[in-house]
Amino acid sequence: MFIGTCLYCEAGFMRPSPDRMPAMEKYKCEECGKWQWLKHSRVDPESYSLDMVEVDEETKSVKIVKEGKHN
């Protein structure tokens, strides 16, 4: 379970974690409607703004290009 707060409005949320981790999920805040990326990890879960992540649609991969913990 990913328990965190929105990067923008600080609304709390809980997201179920996938079976295989680490994994990335694009999440839209239910309060403010802004998107963010969640890194599901049993050891070090993190949140990233959209500009901190690069998505390769061809290979279906996500790469963190700017570090900075938010959760």
Short mmCIF file of C-alpha atoms in Angstrom, two decimals, residues 1-67:
data_model
loop_
_atom_site.label_atom_id
_atom_site.label_comp_id
_atom_site.label_asym_id
_atom_site.label_seq_id
_atom_site.Cartn_x
_atom_site.Cartn_y
_atom_site.Cartn_z
CA MET A 1 0.00 0.00 0.00
CA PHE A 2 1.33 3.43 -0.97
CA ILE A 3 0.26 6.00 1.63
CA GLY A 4 1.18 9.57 0.79
CA THR A 5 0.14 13.15 0.17
CA CYS A 6 -0.32 15.04 -3.08
CA LEU A 7 2.73 17.04 -4.15
CA TYR A 8 0.55 20.06 -4.94
CA CYS A 9 -2.39 20.26 -2.51
CA GLU A 10 -1.14 17.86 0.21
CA ALA A 11 -4.37 15.83 0.18
CA GLY A 12 -3.80 12.38 1.65
CA PHE A 13 -4.27 9.23 -0.44
CA MET A 14 -3.75 5.47 -0.35
CA ARG A 15 -2.98 3.38 -3.44
CA PRO A 16 -2.76 -0.41 -3.60
CA SER A 17 0.69 -1.68 -4.52
CA PRO A 18 1.26 -4.07 -7.42
CA ASP A 19 2.48 -7.63 -6.86
CA ARG A 20 5.86 -6.88 -8.45
CA MET A 21 7.92 -3.99 -7.13
CA PRO A 22 9.52 -1.60 -7.64
CA ALA A 23 6.91 -0.24 -10.04
CA MET A 24 5.85 3.20 -11.28
CA GLU A 25 2.28 4.49 -11.42
CA LYS A 26 0.92 7.72 -12.88
CA TYR A 27 -1.62 9.03 -10.38
CA LYS A 28 -4.16 11.87 -10.65
CA CYS A 29 -5.03 13.54 -7.34
CA GLU A 30 -8.73 13.30 -6.59
CA GLU A 31 -8.70 16.69 -4.83
CA CYS A 32 -6.79 19.03 -7.18
CA GLY A 33 -6.73 16.93 -10.37
CA LYS A 34 -2.97 17.22 -10.92
CA TRP A 35 -0.85 14.28 -12.09
CA GLN A 36 2.20 12.83 -10.37
CA TRP A 37 4.27 9.65 -10.55
CA LEU A 38 4.41 7.21 -7.65
CA LYS A 39 7.27 4.76 -7.23
CA HIS A 40 5.91 1.74 -5.39
CA SER A 41 8.67 0.15 -3.34
CA ARG A 42 8.67 -1.79 -0.09
CA VAL A 43 11.89 -0.08 0.98
CA ASP A 44 11.77 3.46 -0.47
CA PRO A 45 8.43 4.65 -1.94
CA GLU A 46 8.60 8.10 -3.56
CA SER A 47 6.50 10.65 -5.44
CA TYR A 48 7.67 12.64 -8.47
CA SER A 49 6.24 15.55 -10.44
CA LEU A 50 5.77 15.02 -14.18
CA ASP A 51 8.90 17.01 -15.07
CA MET A 52 11.04 14.67 -12.96
CA VAL A 53 10.16 11.61 -15.04
CA GLU A 54 10.85 10.66 -18.65
CA VAL A 55 8.54 8.15 -20.33
CA ASP A 56 9.62 6.08 -23.34
CA GLU A 57 6.39 5.03 -25.06
CA GLU A 58 8.24 2.70 -27.44
CA THR A 59 9.77 0.54 -24.70
CA LYS A 60 7.03 1.27 -22.12
CA SER A 61 9.66 2.35 -19.60
CA VAL A 62 9.84 5.16 -17.07
CA LYS A 63 13.11 6.84 -16.09
CA ILE A 64 13.64 9.28 -13.23
CA VAL A 65 15.59 12.23 -14.65
CA LYS A 66 15.54 14.57 -11.63
CA GLU A 67 16.00 13.32 -8.11
#
